[in-house]
Amino acid sequence: MKFTYYGHACFAIETNGTTLLFDPFVTYNELAKAKNIHAEDLKADYIFISHGHYDHIADAVFVAKHSNAMVICSWEIMNWLLEQGVTNVHPMNTGGKHNFSFGTVKCVVAHHSSSMPDGSYGGNPLGFVVTTADGNFYYAGDTALTLDMQLIPRWTTIDFAVLPIGDNFTMGPEDAAMAAGMVQTEKVIGVHFDTFPYIVIDKHAAEKLFADKQLELILPEIGSSFDV
Ligand code: NI
Ligand code: MN
């Protein structure tokens, strides 16, 4: 699988020729703008939206309309997207699993909140466990550390986890390292850090904290791609 980071919690995973895009948000991210990344650059066959906050959905309508990708999100976010003319949507909710062309998606608990940019209710925030012929991974979305994460290895052996580590609104590095233990992976890609003053982290300290626990923390450069 190929991982491409677009900044904040926006990333793409290419698996067997299918591009899965998560939480499209670049237009209002100064760090992505500084790397010359624009919504037009976001390619997708499927778009996953973890919850309705603008820093996860701001570019979703644009990218969905340009790519005609299928959007996977909560029922409530689907209704918000339908109002804006996005029609290729597959609604899911916590605990549910579905088979798509690229593999299986299981929606898991994320302890957070979810309101849409217009203030309407966004349904449950979601995490995603994605199983493909190419490998398996967990994207936590925005969440606190939660004991529910212990269920994930009972369902799926994952190759890596994409976890928020910016603290303040979500897990910070210490809790993300504990989450890695709960989901039984040694490889974590950290997201949701540095974008705003509230979530600026000491990256060297975070990497050391993980290394001390024999865990690998990847804090990708915005715009970078690598194999996972
Ligand atoms: Ni959020
Ligand atoms: Mn967020």
mmCIF file of C-alpha atoms and ligand atoms in Angstrom:
data_model
loop_
_atom_site.group_PDB
_atom_site.id
_atom_site.type_symbol
_atom_site.label_atom_id
_atom_site.label_comp_id
_atom_site.label_asym_id
_atom_site.label_seq_id
_atom_site.Cartn_x
_atom_site.Cartn_y
_atom_site.Cartn_z
ATOM 1 C CA MET A 1 0.000 0.000 0.000
ATOM 2 C CA LYS A 2 1.125 3.533 -0.709
ATOM 3 C CA PHE A 3 0.461 6.272 1.864
ATOM 4 C CA THR A 4 0.325 9.941 0.816
ATOM 5 C CA TYR A 5 0.017 12.706 3.417
ATOM 6 C CA TYR A 6 -1.817 15.939 2.573
ATOM 7 C CA GLY A 7 -1.578 17.468 6.039
ATOM 8 C CA HIS A 8 -3.729 17.436 9.207
ATOM 9 C CA ALA A 9 -5.852 14.242 9.046
ATOM 10 C CA CYS A 10 -6.044 14.202 5.250
ATOM 11 C CA PHE A 11 -4.250 11.291 3.612
ATOM 12 C CA ALA A 12 -4.645 8.785 0.805
ATOM 13 C CA ILE A 13 -3.938 5.080 0.763
ATOM 14 C CA GLU A 14 -3.527 3.351 -2.574
ATOM 15 C CA THR A 15 -4.318 -0.338 -2.457
ATOM 16 C CA ASN A 16 -4.307 -2.566 -5.557
ATOM 17 C CA GLY A 17 -4.865 0.456 -7.816
ATOM 18 C CA THR A 18 -7.730 1.918 -5.758
ATOM 19 C CA THR A 19 -7.228 5.260 -3.997
ATOM 20 C CA LEU A 20 -8.868 5.698 -0.605
ATOM 21 C CA LEU A 21 -8.899 9.343 0.518
ATOM 22 C CA PHE A 22 -9.531 10.216 4.154
ATOM 23 C CA ASP A 23 -10.911 13.430 5.676
ATOM 24 C CA PRO A 24 -10.292 15.879 2.799
ATOM 25 C CA PHE A 25 -9.046 19.181 4.217
ATOM 26 C CA VAL A 26 -6.366 21.222 2.475
ATOM 27 C CA THR A 27 -7.914 24.520 1.320
ATOM 28 C CA TYR A 28 -8.027 25.998 4.842
ATOM 29 C CA ASN A 29 -4.812 24.346 6.046
ATOM 30 C CA GLU A 30 -2.015 26.917 5.913
ATOM 31 C CA LEU A 31 0.597 24.144 6.194
ATOM 32 C CA ALA A 32 -0.791 22.350 3.129
ATOM 33 C CA LYS A 33 -1.087 25.647 1.256
ATOM 34 C CA ALA A 34 2.579 26.363 2.012
ATOM 35 C CA LYS A 35 3.424 23.036 0.299
ATOM 36 C CA ASN A 36 1.327 24.076 -2.681
ATOM 37 C CA ILE A 37 -1.285 21.368 -2.141
ATOM 38 C CA HIS A 38 -4.754 22.217 -3.391
ATOM 39 C CA ALA A 39 -8.116 20.455 -3.446
ATOM 40 C CA GLU A 40 -7.604 19.813 -7.180
ATOM 41 C CA ASP A 41 -4.656 17.568 -6.244
ATOM 42 C CA LEU A 42 -6.794 15.214 -4.171
ATOM 43 C CA LYS A 43 -7.613 12.113 -6.224
ATOM 44 C CA ALA A 44 -9.965 9.443 -4.941
ATOM 45 C CA ASP A 45 -11.992 6.385 -5.816
ATOM 46 C CA TYR A 46 -13.459 6.353 -2.285
ATOM 47 C CA ILE A 47 -13.633 9.169 0.263
ATOM 48 C CA PHE A 48 -13.897 8.355 3.973
ATOM 49 C CA ILE A 49 -15.210 11.010 6.355
ATOM 50 C CA SER A 50 -14.646 10.251 10.042
ATOM 51 C CA HIS A 51 -16.884 13.059 11.351
ATOM 52 C CA GLY A 52 -18.439 16.382 10.415
ATOM 53 C CA HIS A 53 -15.947 18.914 11.772
ATOM 54 C CA TYR A 54 -14.712 21.293 9.092
ATOM 55 C CA ASP A 55 -11.086 20.172 9.474
ATOM 56 C CA HIS A 56 -12.202 16.754 8.142
ATOM 57 C CA ILE A 57 -14.799 17.693 5.551
ATOM 58 C CA ALA A 58 -14.017 21.160 4.156
ATOM 59 C CA ASP A 59 -12.945 19.843 0.723
ATOM 60 C CA ALA A 60 -15.217 16.786 0.623
ATOM 61 C CA VAL A 61 -17.954 18.245 -1.583
ATOM 62 C CA PHE A 62 -15.452 19.597 -4.119
ATOM 63 C CA VAL A 63 -13.435 16.375 -4.339
ATOM 64 C CA ALA A 64 -16.534 14.151 -4.394
ATOM 65 C CA LYS A 65 -18.016 16.116 -7.302
ATOM 66 C CA HIS A 66 -14.750 16.220 -9.258
ATOM 67 C CA SER A 67 -13.818 12.581 -8.768
ATOM 68 C CA ASN A 68 -17.299 11.046 -8.507
ATOM 69 C CA ALA A 69 -15.729 8.910 -5.761
ATOM 70 C CA MET A 70 -18.044 7.044 -3.423
ATOM 71 C CA VAL A 71 -18.192 8.745 -0.018
ATOM 72 C CA ILE A 72 -18.282 6.496 3.068
ATOM 73 C CA CYS A 73 -19.620 8.340 6.131
ATOM 74 C CA SER A 74 -22.359 8.433 8.768
ATOM 75 C CA TRP A 75 -26.032 8.573 7.810
ATOM 76 C CA GLU A 76 -26.245 12.149 9.058
ATOM 77 C CA ILE A 77 -23.220 13.296 7.020
ATOM 78 C CA MET A 78 -24.760 11.554 3.985
ATOM 79 C CA ASN A 79 -27.866 13.721 4.358
ATOM 80 C CA TRP A 80 -25.714 16.867 4.552
ATOM 81 C CA LEU A 81 -23.817 15.782 1.416
ATOM 82 C CA LEU A 82 -27.052 14.993 -0.478
ATOM 83 C CA GLU A 83 -28.238 18.550 0.193
ATOM 84 C CA GLN A 84 -25.085 19.779 -1.528
ATOM 85 C CA GLY A 85 -25.533 17.603 -4.567
ATOM 86 C CA VAL A 86 -23.157 14.754 -3.675
ATOM 87 C CA THR A 87 -25.104 11.602 -4.502
ATOM 88 C CA ASN A 88 -22.562 8.740 -4.572
ATOM 89 C CA VAL A 89 -22.622 8.053 -0.815
ATOM 90 C CA HIS A 90 -22.575 4.887 1.255
ATOM 91 C CA PRO A 91 -23.835 5.490 4.821
ATOM 92 C CA MET A 92 -22.500 3.430 7.739
ATOM 93 C CA ASN A 93 -22.584 3.589 11.526
ATOM 94 C CA THR A 94 -20.598 2.364 14.526
ATOM 95 C CA GLY A 95 -20.264 -1.420 14.646
ATOM 96 C CA GLY A 96 -21.230 -1.940 11.024
ATOM 97 C CA LYS A 97 -19.155 -3.726 8.413
ATOM 98 C CA HIS A 98 -19.495 -3.689 4.626
ATOM 99 C CA ASN A 99 -17.644 -5.180 1.653
ATOM 100 C CA PHE A 100 -16.522 -2.745 -1.046
ATOM 101 C CA SER A 101 -14.558 -3.341 -4.274
ATOM 102 C CA PHE A 102 -11.225 -2.776 -2.471
ATOM 103 C CA GLY A 103 -11.990 -4.756 0.705
ATOM 104 C CA THR A 104 -13.955 -4.548 3.932
ATOM 105 C CA VAL A 105 -14.655 -1.534 6.128
ATOM 106 C CA LYS A 106 -15.687 -1.884 9.757
ATOM 107 C CA CYS A 107 -16.798 1.280 11.546
ATOM 108 C CA VAL A 108 -15.574 1.490 15.121
ATOM 109 C CA VAL A 109 -16.090 3.736 18.116
ATOM 110 C CA ALA A 110 -14.415 7.138 18.198
ATOM 111 C CA HIS A 111 -14.909 9.175 21.373
ATOM 112 C CA HIS A 112 -15.295 12.697 20.022
ATOM 113 C CA SER A 113 -18.138 14.933 18.787
ATOM 114 C CA SER A 114 -19.516 15.482 15.297
ATOM 115 C CA SER A 115 -21.340 18.551 14.070
ATOM 116 C CA MET A 116 -21.481 19.772 10.479
ATOM 117 C CA PRO A 117 -20.076 23.154 9.382
ATOM 118 C CA ASP A 118 -23.659 24.571 9.420
ATOM 119 C CA GLY A 119 -24.142 23.368 13.015
ATOM 120 C CA SER A 120 -26.397 20.424 12.162
ATOM 121 C CA TYR A 121 -25.873 17.059 13.849
ATOM 122 C CA GLY A 122 -23.241 14.835 12.219
ATOM 123 C CA GLY A 123 -24.120 11.511 13.836
ATOM 124 C CA ASN A 124 -21.514 9.379 15.600
ATOM 125 C CA PRO A 125 -17.871 10.138 14.899
ATOM 126 C CA LEU A 126 -16.305 7.025 13.351
ATOM 127 C CA GLY A 127 -13.038 5.151 13.189
ATOM 128 C CA PHE A 128 -12.425 2.736 10.312
ATOM 129 C CA VAL A 129 -10.787 -0.693 10.236
ATOM 130 C CA VAL A 130 -9.974 -1.401 6.594
ATOM 131 C CA THR A 131 -9.135 -4.916 5.396
ATOM 132 C CA THR A 132 -7.745 -5.383 1.872
ATOM 133 C CA ALA A 133 -5.869 -8.071 -0.082
ATOM 134 C CA ASP A 134 -2.878 -5.723 0.154
ATOM 135 C CA GLY A 135 -2.896 -5.236 3.956
ATOM 136 C CA ASN A 136 -5.032 -4.029 6.842
ATOM 137 C CA PHE A 137 -5.062 -0.798 8.800
ATOM 138 C CA TYR A 138 -6.981 1.235 11.372
ATOM 139 C CA TYR A 139 -7.722 4.947 11.038
ATOM 140 C CA ALA A 140 -8.963 6.185 14.411
ATOM 141 C CA GLY A 141 -10.446 9.508 13.257
ATOM 142 C CA ASP A 142 -10.536 12.124 16.016
ATOM 143 C CA THR A 143 -10.804 10.248 19.284
ATOM 144 C CA ALA A 144 -9.787 9.905 22.872
ATOM 145 C CA LEU A 145 -7.964 6.784 23.902
ATOM 146 C CA THR A 146 -10.712 4.258 24.575
ATOM 147 C CA LEU A 147 -10.781 0.682 25.835
ATOM 148 C CA ASP A 148 -12.964 -0.138 22.807
ATOM 149 C CA MET A 149 -9.710 -0.173 20.808
ATOM 150 C CA GLN A 150 -8.901 -3.512 22.456
ATOM 151 C CA LEU A 151 -11.625 -5.109 20.332
ATOM 152 C CA ILE A 152 -9.876 -4.302 17.061
ATOM 153 C CA PRO A 153 -7.249 -7.096 17.153
ATOM 154 C CA ARG A 154 -10.031 -9.583 17.949
ATOM 155 C CA TRP A 155 -11.493 -8.775 14.532
ATOM 156 C CA THR A 156 -8.492 -7.911 12.376
ATOM 157 C CA THR A 157 -4.715 -8.146 12.496
ATOM 158 C CA ILE A 158 -3.595 -4.712 11.359
ATOM 159 C CA ASP A 159 -0.319 -3.751 9.675
ATOM 160 C CA PHE A 160 -0.375 -0.165 10.914
ATOM 161 C CA ALA A 161 -2.586 2.428 12.591
ATOM 162 C CA VAL A 162 -3.190 6.056 11.642
ATOM 163 C CA LEU A 163 -3.757 7.874 14.926
ATOM 164 C CA PRO A 164 -4.306 11.497 15.967
ATOM 165 C CA ILE A 165 -1.469 12.636 18.233
ATOM 166 C CA GLY A 166 -1.940 16.421 18.461
ATOM 167 C CA ASP A 167 -3.505 16.351 21.949
ATOM 168 C CA ASN A 168 -6.005 19.022 23.165
ATOM 169 C CA PHE A 169 -8.888 17.816 20.901
ATOM 170 C CA THR A 170 -7.797 14.145 20.597
ATOM 171 C CA MET A 171 -5.235 11.724 21.946
ATOM 172 C CA GLY A 172 -1.756 13.067 22.452
ATOM 173 C CA PRO A 173 1.447 11.072 21.908
ATOM 174 C CA GLU A 174 1.289 9.195 25.247
ATOM 175 C CA ASP A 175 -2.249 7.973 24.698
ATOM 176 C CA ALA A 176 -1.540 7.215 21.027
ATOM 177 C CA ALA A 177 1.339 4.956 22.135
ATOM 178 C CA MET A 178 -1.083 3.182 24.497
ATOM 179 C CA ALA A 179 -3.561 2.876 21.626
ATOM 180 C CA ALA A 180 -0.878 1.169 19.520
ATOM 181 C CA GLY A 181 -0.600 -1.434 22.285
ATOM 182 C CA MET A 182 -4.361 -1.952 22.414
ATOM 183 C CA VAL A 183 -4.695 -2.424 18.657
ATOM 184 C CA GLN A 184 -1.508 -4.540 18.635
ATOM 185 C CA THR A 185 0.574 -2.751 16.062
ATOM 186 C CA GLU A 186 4.127 -1.456 16.256
ATOM 187 C CA LYS A 187 3.702 0.979 13.383
ATOM 188 C CA VAL A 188 1.830 4.245 13.888
ATOM 189 C CA ILE A 189 1.401 7.072 11.421
ATOM 190 C CA GLY A 190 0.660 10.201 13.436
ATOM 191 C CA VAL A 191 -1.787 12.793 12.075
ATOM 192 C CA HIS A 192 -3.824 15.746 13.413
ATOM 193 C CA PHE A 193 -0.791 17.651 14.762
ATOM 194 C CA ASP A 194 0.782 21.087 14.215
ATOM 195 C CA THR A 195 -2.032 22.428 11.981
ATOM 196 C CA PHE A 196 -3.334 24.881 14.595
ATOM 197 C CA PRO A 197 -1.663 26.441 17.670
ATOM 198 C CA TYR A 198 -3.762 24.197 19.975
ATOM 199 C CA ILE A 199 -2.241 21.015 18.526
ATOM 200 C CA VAL A 200 1.417 21.896 18.023
ATOM 201 C CA ILE A 201 3.516 19.068 19.449
ATOM 202 C CA ASP A 202 7.174 18.401 20.199
ATOM 203 C CA LYS A 203 7.829 15.927 17.389
ATOM 204 C CA HIS A 204 11.203 14.747 18.680
ATOM 205 C CA ALA A 205 9.741 14.057 22.125
ATOM 206 C CA ALA A 206 6.867 12.118 20.550
ATOM 207 C CA GLU A 207 9.229 10.025 18.418
ATOM 208 C CA LYS A 208 11.387 9.292 21.466
ATOM 209 C CA LEU A 209 8.358 8.326 23.541
ATOM 210 C CA PHE A 210 7.392 5.772 20.894
ATOM 211 C CA ALA A 211 10.956 4.531 20.369
ATOM 212 C CA ASP A 212 11.312 3.943 24.121
ATOM 213 C CA LYS A 213 8.350 1.572 23.874
ATOM 214 C CA GLN A 214 9.823 -0.197 20.784
ATOM 215 C CA LEU A 215 7.164 1.423 18.612
ATOM 216 C CA GLU A 216 7.658 3.193 15.302
ATOM 217 C CA LEU A 217 6.057 6.636 14.977
ATOM 218 C CA ILE A 218 5.969 8.078 11.477
ATOM 219 C CA LEU A 219 5.223 11.810 11.353
ATOM 220 C CA PRO A 220 4.964 12.300 7.600
ATOM 221 C CA GLU A 221 6.035 15.406 5.729
ATOM 222 C CA ILE A 222 3.082 17.088 4.036
ATOM 223 C CA GLY A 223 3.103 16.066 0.390
ATOM 224 C CA SER A 224 5.224 12.952 0.962
ATOM 225 C CA SER A 225 4.357 9.421 -0.217
ATOM 226 C CA PHE A 226 5.797 6.160 1.030
ATOM 227 C CA ASP A 227 5.095 2.429 1.079
ATOM 228 C CA VAL A 228 3.445 0.985 4.163
HETATM 229 NI NI NI B 1 -12.996 16.819 15.251
HETATM 230 MN MN MN B 2 -10.260 17.362 13.947
#
